[in-house]
Amino acid sequence: MNATISILFYLKRAKANAQGLAPIFQRITINGRRLDNSTGKFVDPTKWHPEMSKMRGNAEEARLINGHLDNLRTKILIAEKELNKKDIPVNLETLKNMLLGTKERQRLIVPIFEEHNNKIKELLGIEYAPGTYERYQTSLKHTKDFLNWKYNISDIDITKIDHAFITDYEFYLRSVRKCANNTAVKYIKNFNKIIKLCLANDWLDKNPFANYKSKVKEVERVYLSEGEIQNIINKDFKTERLSLVRDIFLFSCFTGLAYIDVKNLTKSHISIGIDGDKWIFTHRQKTESASKIPILPVTQMIIDKYADHPQAINEEKLLPILSNQKMNAYLKEIAAVCEIEKELTFHIARHTFATTVTLTNGVPIESVSKMLGHKNLRTTQHYAKVLDKKVSEDMKILRDKFSLTPTQQEQKII
């Protein structure tokens, strides 16, 4: 797409000198962005023709000044042609560099990506979670590896990144890196954020993602049934570590909190809610959105059980939680002991809260969404889609309606 460039000469009457002469300024506008420079010439405002952007008449002074303005205009047009000839995007920065004879600054994707990641690192615990930093670091590594795989280079000028680059990068993630669809889409999305930074800083004139489309496939969320939850509750574990992991996992099943949010809980997060009972008031680390969760009896029992636990007291935490890696390793043992064939991870507890504990028991989806700390109801609706029991109950109502005899239907309508 060719840039739209316009050139205008105008007077800055407010900056008239002691002799009453106003300076002539040049305005270059490219795709809506403006650059104003002084031409170094002054003129009597009464002799200026604003519509024609030049001096009136054919006097020698008018010929000299108008000739100077024409030369400036010609230089700009020549510079524009030169940029087009070299296949360099025409914008205010490249045009200015061409006019001044300065070499256009080369901007490489890797340093821009690294600077972005460093800023995230500096804001860890303030605006970003460690997992976010790790994801962008992995995305940066994939970008470097792709550049080496595809072009045998360690970096690339951002102006060379086009639609073909994006599609080749996606192909690399899927084929060479063996990334699943949603994983590949997430890495491309992370890369897109870096491109958006370049666009916001006017380093790029064209968005290479303009015609790119990707779609995250909906993944079936694994959750525990009511019977499986009860099985875990009733199981008598011989080791303290499995008993602890079981309790923390159940705490998440009945609060819907993710691992990091459970880990961050302190006694100060528990307060009296609107109904006069105890609630958990916290914010999700991932999205910073508020979660307000009424404490159920089983949740309170777990809180009371570990109120005097040395680790919880020393770390000033509500519960003595282990690392996520250890929790997931021990949960596999718990699944085996309880004869649960699903691959048990800590995050399944959150899914279980959304489905088996709340939605299945008739809790409105709006309330579930609020407790989960979702910013969008559509996120919560993913859980509602997997509830076959709910579908069965809804269809039973419809089945009963259509099983009525014509006489019964008529009486019901009346």
Coordinates of C-alpha atoms in Angstrom, one line a residue:
M1 CA 0.0 0.0 0.0
N2 CA 1.5 3.4 -1.1
A3 CA 1.8 6.1 1.5
T4 CA -0.4 9.2 1.1
I5 CA 1.9 12.2 1.3
S6 CA 1.0 15.9 1.2
I7 CA 3.1 19.1 1.4
L8 CA 1.9 22.4 2.8
F9 CA 3.6 25.7 3.4
Y10 CA 2.0 28.1 5.9
L11 CA 2.8 31.1 8.1
K12 CA 3.3 31.0 11.9
R13 CA 1.9 34.5 12.5
A14 CA 2.3 34.1 16.3
K15 CA 6.1 34.0 15.8
A16 CA 6.5 37.1 13.7
N17 CA 9.8 39.0 14.3
A18 CA 10.3 42.6 15.3
Q19 CA 9.8 43.7 11.7
G20 CA 6.4 42.0 11.6
L21 CA 7.6 39.3 9.2
A22 CA 6.1 35.8 9.9
P23 CA 8.2 32.6 9.4
I24 CA 7.2 30.2 6.6
F25 CA 6.8 26.6 7.8
Q26 CA 6.7 23.4 5.9
R27 CA 4.3 20.7 6.9
I28 CA 4.7 17.1 5.6
T29 CA 1.8 14.8 6.2
I30 CA 2.1 11.0 5.6
N31 CA -0.9 8.8 6.3
G32 CA -2.3 11.2 8.8
R33 CA 1.0 11.9 10.7
R34 CA 2.6 15.4 10.4
L35 CA 6.1 16.8 10.5
D36 CA 6.6 20.6 10.7
N37 CA 9.9 22.3 9.9
S38 CA 10.9 25.9 9.4
T39 CA 11.9 26.9 5.8
G40 CA 14.2 29.6 7.1
K41 CA 12.2 32.3 5.2
F42 CA 10.1 35.2 6.5
V43 CA 7.4 37.1 4.7
D44 CA 5.0 40.0 5.2
P45 CA 1.7 38.3 6.1
T46 CA -0.2 40.6 3.8
K47 CA 1.8 39.3 0.9
W48 CA 1.1 35.6 1.6
H49 CA -1.5 33.6 -0.3
P50 CA -2.7 30.9 2.2
E51 CA -4.8 29.0 -0.4
M52 CA -1.9 28.7 -2.9
S53 CA 0.8 28.2 -0.1
K54 CA 3.1 30.8 -1.6
M55 CA 3.7 34.6 -1.9
R56 CA 1.5 36.7 -4.0
G57 CA 2.6 38.5 -7.2
N58 CA 5.7 38.3 -9.4
A59 CA 8.1 40.6 -7.6
E60 CA 11.7 39.5 -7.2
E61 CA 11.1 38.7 -3.5
A62 CA 8.1 36.6 -4.4
R63 CA 10.1 34.7 -7.1
L64 CA 13.0 34.0 -4.8
I65 CA 10.9 32.7 -1.9
N66 CA 8.5 30.8 -4.1
G67 CA 11.4 29.2 -5.9
H68 CA 12.9 28.2 -2.6
L69 CA 9.6 26.6 -1.6
D70 CA 9.4 24.8 -4.9
N71 CA 12.9 23.4 -4.4
L72 CA 11.9 22.1 -1.0
R73 CA 8.8 20.4 -2.4
T74 CA 10.9 18.9 -5.2
K75 CA 13.4 17.4 -2.8
I76 CA 10.6 15.8 -0.8
L77 CA 9.1 14.2 -4.0
I78 CA 12.6 13.0 -5.1
A79 CA 13.2 11.5 -1.7
E80 CA 9.8 9.7 -1.9
K81 CA 10.6 8.2 -5.3
E82 CA 14.0 7.1 -4.0
L83 CA 12.4 5.3 -1.0
N84 CA 9.9 3.6 -3.3
K85 CA 12.8 2.6 -5.7
K86 CA 14.6 1.0 -2.7
D87 CA 11.5 -0.7 -1.5
I88 CA 11.7 1.2 1.8
P89 CA 8.4 2.0 3.5
V90 CA 7.6 5.7 3.1
N91 CA 7.0 7.3 6.6
L92 CA 8.1 10.4 8.4
E93 CA 11.2 8.7 9.8
T94 CA 12.4 7.2 6.5
L95 CA 11.6 10.4 4.6
K96 CA 13.4 12.6 7.1
N97 CA 16.5 10.3 7.0
M98 CA 16.5 10.4 3.2
L99 CA 16.3 14.2 3.2
L100 CA 19.0 14.6 5.8
G101 CA 21.2 11.9 4.2
T102 CA 21.3 9.8 7.4
K103 CA 21.1 6.1 7.2
E104 CA 17.9 4.5 8.3
R105 CA 18.2 2.9 11.7
Q106 CA 17.9 -0.9 11.4
R107 CA 15.6 -2.4 14.0
L108 CA 16.0 -6.1 14.7
I109 CA 13.3 -8.3 16.2
V110 CA 15.5 -10.1 18.9
P111 CA 16.6 -7.0 20.8
I112 CA 13.0 -5.6 20.8
F113 CA 11.8 -9.0 22.1
E114 CA 14.5 -9.1 24.8
E115 CA 13.7 -5.6 25.9
H116 CA 10.0 -6.5 26.2
N117 CA 10.9 -9.6 28.3
N118 CA 13.2 -7.6 30.5
K119 CA 10.4 -5.2 31.3
I120 CA 8.2 -8.1 32.3
K121 CA 10.9 -9.4 34.5
E122 CA 11.2 -6.1 36.3
L123 CA 7.5 -6.1 37.0
L124 CA 7.3 -9.6 38.3
G125 CA 5.0 -9.7 41.3
I126 CA 3.7 -6.3 40.5
E127 CA 1.9 -6.7 37.1
Y128 CA 3.1 -10.1 35.9
A129 CA 3.3 -13.6 37.2
P130 CA 6.5 -15.7 36.8
G131 CA 4.7 -18.0 34.4
T132 CA 4.1 -15.1 32.0
Y133 CA 7.8 -14.3 31.9
E134 CA 8.7 -17.9 31.3
R135 CA 6.2 -18.1 28.4
Y136 CA 7.7 -15.1 26.7
Q137 CA 11.2 -16.4 27.3
T138 CA 10.2 -19.6 25.6
S139 CA 8.6 -17.7 22.8
L140 CA 11.8 -15.7 22.3
K141 CA 13.8 -19.0 22.1
H142 CA 11.4 -20.4 19.5
T143 CA 11.8 -17.2 17.5
K144 CA 15.6 -17.4 17.5
D145 CA 15.5 -21.1 16.6
F146 CA 13.1 -20.5 13.8
L147 CA 15.3 -17.7 12.3
N148 CA 18.3 -20.2 12.3
W149 CA 16.2 -23.0 10.9
K150 CA 14.5 -21.1 8.1
Y151 CA 17.0 -18.4 7.2
N152 CA 20.3 -19.5 8.9
I153 CA 20.5 -16.1 10.6
S154 CA 20.5 -15.0 14.3
D155 CA 18.2 -12.0 13.8
I156 CA 16.1 -10.1 11.2
D157 CA 15.0 -6.6 10.5
I158 CA 11.4 -6.1 11.5
T159 CA 10.6 -4.6 8.1
K160 CA 11.4 -8.0 6.6
I161 CA 8.7 -9.7 8.6
D162 CA 5.7 -10.3 6.4
H163 CA 2.7 -12.7 6.1
A164 CA 4.9 -15.5 4.7
F165 CA 7.2 -15.1 7.7
I166 CA 4.3 -15.6 10.1
T167 CA 2.9 -18.7 8.3
D168 CA 6.4 -20.2 8.0
Y169 CA 6.9 -19.6 11.8
E170 CA 3.6 -21.4 12.6
F171 CA 4.6 -24.3 10.3
Y172 CA 7.9 -24.6 12.2
L173 CA 6.2 -24.7 15.5
R174 CA 3.8 -27.4 14.4
S175 CA 6.2 -29.5 12.4
V176 CA 9.7 -29.1 13.9
R177 CA 8.7 -28.3 17.5
K178 CA 5.8 -30.7 17.4
C179 CA 3.5 -28.1 19.2
A180 CA -0.1 -28.9 19.5
N181 CA -2.6 -26.5 17.8
N182 CA -3.3 -24.4 20.9
T183 CA 0.3 -24.2 22.0
A184 CA 1.4 -23.1 18.5
V185 CA -1.3 -20.4 18.5
K186 CA -0.2 -19.1 21.9
Y187 CA 3.4 -18.8 20.7
I188 CA 2.3 -16.9 17.6
K189 CA 0.1 -14.7 19.8
N190 CA 3.1 -13.9 22.0
F191 CA 5.1 -13.0 18.9
N192 CA 2.2 -10.8 17.7
K193 CA 2.5 -8.7 20.8
I194 CA 6.0 -7.8 19.9
I195 CA 4.8 -6.9 16.4
K196 CA 2.1 -4.7 17.9
L197 CA 4.8 -2.9 19.9
C198 CA 6.6 -2.2 16.7
L199 CA 3.4 -0.8 15.1
A200 CA 2.6 1.3 18.1
N201 CA 6.1 2.9 17.9
D202 CA 5.6 3.5 14.1
W203 CA 8.6 1.3 13.3
L204 CA 6.3 -0.7 10.9
D205 CA 3.9 0.7 8.3
K206 CA 2.2 -2.6 7.6
N207 CA 0.9 -5.2 10.0
P208 CA 2.2 -8.7 8.9
F209 CA -0.6 -10.2 10.9
A210 CA -3.3 -8.3 8.9
N211 CA -4.5 -11.4 6.9
Y212 CA -3.4 -14.0 9.4
K213 CA -6.0 -16.1 11.1
S214 CA -5.6 -18.8 13.7
K215 CA -8.1 -20.5 16.0
V216 CA -7.7 -22.0 19.4
K217 CA -9.4 -25.4 19.5
E218 CA -11.7 -26.0 22.4
V219 CA -10.1 -28.6 24.7
E220 CA -12.3 -30.9 26.8
R221 CA -11.7 -30.1 30.4
V222 CA -11.1 -33.0 32.7
Y223 CA -12.9 -32.8 36.1
L224 CA -13.8 -35.2 38.9
S225 CA -17.2 -36.7 39.4
E226 CA -19.0 -36.5 42.7
G227 CA -18.2 -40.2 43.4
E228 CA -14.5 -39.6 42.7
I229 CA -14.4 -36.6 45.0
Q230 CA -16.1 -38.7 47.7
N231 CA -13.6 -41.5 47.1
I232 CA -10.7 -39.1 47.7
I233 CA -12.4 -37.7 50.9
N234 CA -13.0 -41.1 52.4
K235 CA -9.6 -42.6 51.6
D236 CA -7.4 -43.1 54.6
F237 CA -3.8 -42.3 53.6
K238 CA -1.0 -43.7 55.6
T239 CA 1.6 -41.0 54.8
E240 CA 1.3 -37.4 56.0
R241 CA 2.5 -36.0 52.7
L242 CA -0.4 -37.7 50.7
S243 CA -2.9 -36.7 53.3
L244 CA -1.7 -33.1 53.1
V245 CA -1.8 -33.0 49.3
R246 CA -5.2 -34.6 49.3
D247 CA -6.5 -31.9 51.7
I248 CA -5.0 -29.0 49.7
F249 CA -6.4 -30.5 46.5
L250 CA -9.9 -30.8 48.0
F251 CA -9.6 -27.2 49.3
S252 CA -9.2 -26.1 45.6
C253 CA -12.1 -28.4 44.6
F254 CA -14.4 -26.5 46.9
T255 CA -13.0 -23.0 46.3
G256 CA -12.1 -23.1 42.6
L257 CA -8.7 -21.4 43.3
A258 CA -5.7 -22.1 41.2
Y259 CA -2.5 -23.4 42.7
I260 CA -0.7 -20.1 42.9
D261 CA -3.8 -18.4 44.4
V262 CA -4.1 -21.1 47.1
K263 CA -0.3 -20.7 47.8
N264 CA -0.7 -16.9 48.2
L265 CA -3.6 -17.1 50.7
T266 CA -3.1 -15.8 54.2
K267 CA -5.5 -15.5 57.1
S268 CA -6.1 -11.9 56.2
H269 CA -7.9 -13.1 53.0
I270 CA -10.7 -14.5 55.1
S271 CA -13.4 -12.1 56.2
I272 CA -17.2 -11.9 56.8
G273 CA -19.2 -11.8 53.6
I274 CA -22.5 -10.2 52.8
D275 CA -24.4 -13.1 54.3
G276 CA -22.7 -13.0 57.7
D277 CA -20.6 -16.1 57.0
K278 CA -16.9 -16.5 56.3
W279 CA -15.7 -15.8 52.7
I280 CA -12.4 -15.8 50.9
F281 CA -11.6 -12.4 49.4
T282 CA -8.6 -12.5 47.0
H283 CA -7.4 -11.6 43.6
R284 CA -6.2 -14.1 40.9
Q285 CA -2.6 -13.7 40.2
K286 CA -3.0 -14.6 36.5
T287 CA -5.6 -11.9 35.7
E288 CA -5.7 -9.7 38.8
S289 CA -9.4 -10.1 38.9
A290 CA -11.3 -10.4 42.2
S291 CA -12.5 -13.7 43.5
K292 CA -15.0 -13.7 46.4
I293 CA -15.8 -17.3 47.5
P294 CA -18.1 -18.4 50.4
I295 CA -16.3 -20.9 52.6
L296 CA -18.1 -24.3 52.6
P297 CA -18.0 -26.6 55.6
V298 CA -15.4 -29.0 54.0
T299 CA -13.2 -25.9 53.2
Q300 CA -13.5 -24.7 56.8
M301 CA -12.5 -28.1 58.1
I302 CA -9.3 -28.0 56.1
I303 CA -8.5 -24.5 57.2
D304 CA -9.0 -25.5 60.9
K305 CA -6.9 -28.7 60.4
Y306 CA -3.8 -26.7 59.4
A307 CA -4.3 -23.6 61.4
D308 CA -1.4 -24.5 63.7
H309 CA 0.8 -26.2 61.1
P310 CA 4.5 -25.1 61.6
Q311 CA 5.0 -24.4 57.9
A312 CA 1.9 -22.3 57.6
I313 CA 2.8 -20.4 60.7
N314 CA 6.5 -19.8 59.6
E315 CA 5.5 -18.7 56.1
E316 CA 2.5 -16.8 57.4
K317 CA 0.2 -18.6 54.9
L318 CA -3.3 -20.1 55.3
L319 CA -2.1 -23.6 54.3
P320 CA 1.2 -25.4 54.1
I321 CA 1.3 -26.0 50.4
L322 CA 4.1 -27.8 48.6
S323 CA 5.6 -26.8 45.2
N324 CA 3.3 -27.3 42.2
Q325 CA 5.6 -30.0 40.8
K326 CA 5.5 -32.0 44.0
M327 CA 1.8 -31.6 44.3
N328 CA 1.2 -33.0 40.8
A329 CA 3.6 -35.8 41.4
Y330 CA 1.8 -36.9 44.6
L331 CA -1.6 -36.4 43.0
K332 CA -0.7 -39.2 40.6
E333 CA -0.1 -41.4 43.6
I334 CA -3.4 -40.4 45.0
A335 CA -5.2 -41.2 41.7
A336 CA -3.6 -44.6 41.6
V337 CA -4.6 -45.4 45.3
C338 CA -8.1 -44.2 44.7
E339 CA -8.4 -46.0 41.4
I340 CA -9.1 -42.8 39.4
E341 CA -8.1 -43.4 35.8
K342 CA -7.9 -39.7 35.0
E343 CA -4.5 -38.0 34.9
L344 CA -4.9 -36.0 38.1
T345 CA -3.3 -32.5 38.2
F346 CA -3.9 -29.7 40.7
H347 CA -5.7 -27.6 38.0
I348 CA -8.3 -30.3 37.7
A349 CA -9.5 -29.2 41.1
R350 CA -10.5 -25.8 39.6
H351 CA -12.4 -27.5 36.8
T352 CA -14.1 -29.8 39.4
F353 CA -15.3 -26.8 41.3
A354 CA -16.7 -25.2 38.2
T355 CA -18.6 -28.3 37.1
T356 CA -19.3 -31.0 39.7
V357 CA -19.4 -28.7 42.8
T358 CA -21.2 -25.7 41.5
L359 CA -22.9 -25.8 38.0
T360 CA -24.1 -29.4 38.4
N361 CA -25.7 -28.5 41.7
G362 CA -27.6 -25.6 40.2
V363 CA -25.4 -22.7 41.0
P364 CA -26.0 -20.0 38.4
I365 CA -23.2 -19.6 35.8
E366 CA -23.0 -15.9 36.6
S367 CA -22.2 -16.7 40.3
V368 CA -19.7 -19.4 39.3
S369 CA -18.0 -17.0 36.9
K370 CA -17.6 -14.4 39.7
M371 CA -16.2 -16.9 42.2
L372 CA -13.7 -18.2 39.5
G373 CA -12.6 -14.6 38.9
H374 CA -13.3 -14.8 35.2
K375 CA -13.4 -11.5 33.3
N376 CA -15.7 -12.9 30.6
L377 CA -18.7 -15.1 31.0
R378 CA -17.8 -17.0 27.8
T379 CA -14.8 -18.4 29.7
T380 CA -17.1 -19.9 32.3
Q381 CA -19.5 -21.2 29.6
H382 CA -16.8 -23.7 28.5
Y383 CA -17.4 -25.6 31.7
A384 CA -21.2 -25.6 31.2
K385 CA -20.7 -27.2 27.7
V386 CA -19.3 -30.4 29.2
L387 CA -22.1 -31.1 31.6
D388 CA -23.9 -34.1 30.1
K389 CA -25.9 -34.4 33.3
K390 CA -27.2 -30.8 32.8
V391 CA -28.1 -31.6 29.2
S392 CA -29.9 -34.7 30.3
E393 CA -31.9 -32.8 32.9
D394 CA -32.8 -30.0 30.4
M395 CA -33.9 -32.5 27.7
K396 CA -35.9 -34.5 30.3
I397 CA -38.2 -31.5 30.7
L398 CA -38.6 -31.3 26.9
R399 CA -39.1 -35.1 26.7
D400 CA -41.8 -35.0 29.4
K401 CA -43.5 -32.1 27.6
F402 CA -43.7 -34.0 24.3
S403 CA -44.8 -37.3 25.9
L404 CA -48.1 -35.7 27.0
T405 CA -51.2 -36.9 25.2
P406 CA -53.0 -34.4 23.0
T407 CA -55.7 -34.0 25.7
Q408 CA -53.1 -33.5 28.4
Q409 CA -51.3 -30.9 26.2
E410 CA -54.5 -29.1 25.7
Q411 CA -55.3 -29.1 29.4
K412 CA -51.7 -27.8 30.2
I413 CA -52.1 -25.0 27.7
I414 CA -55.5 -24.1 29.2

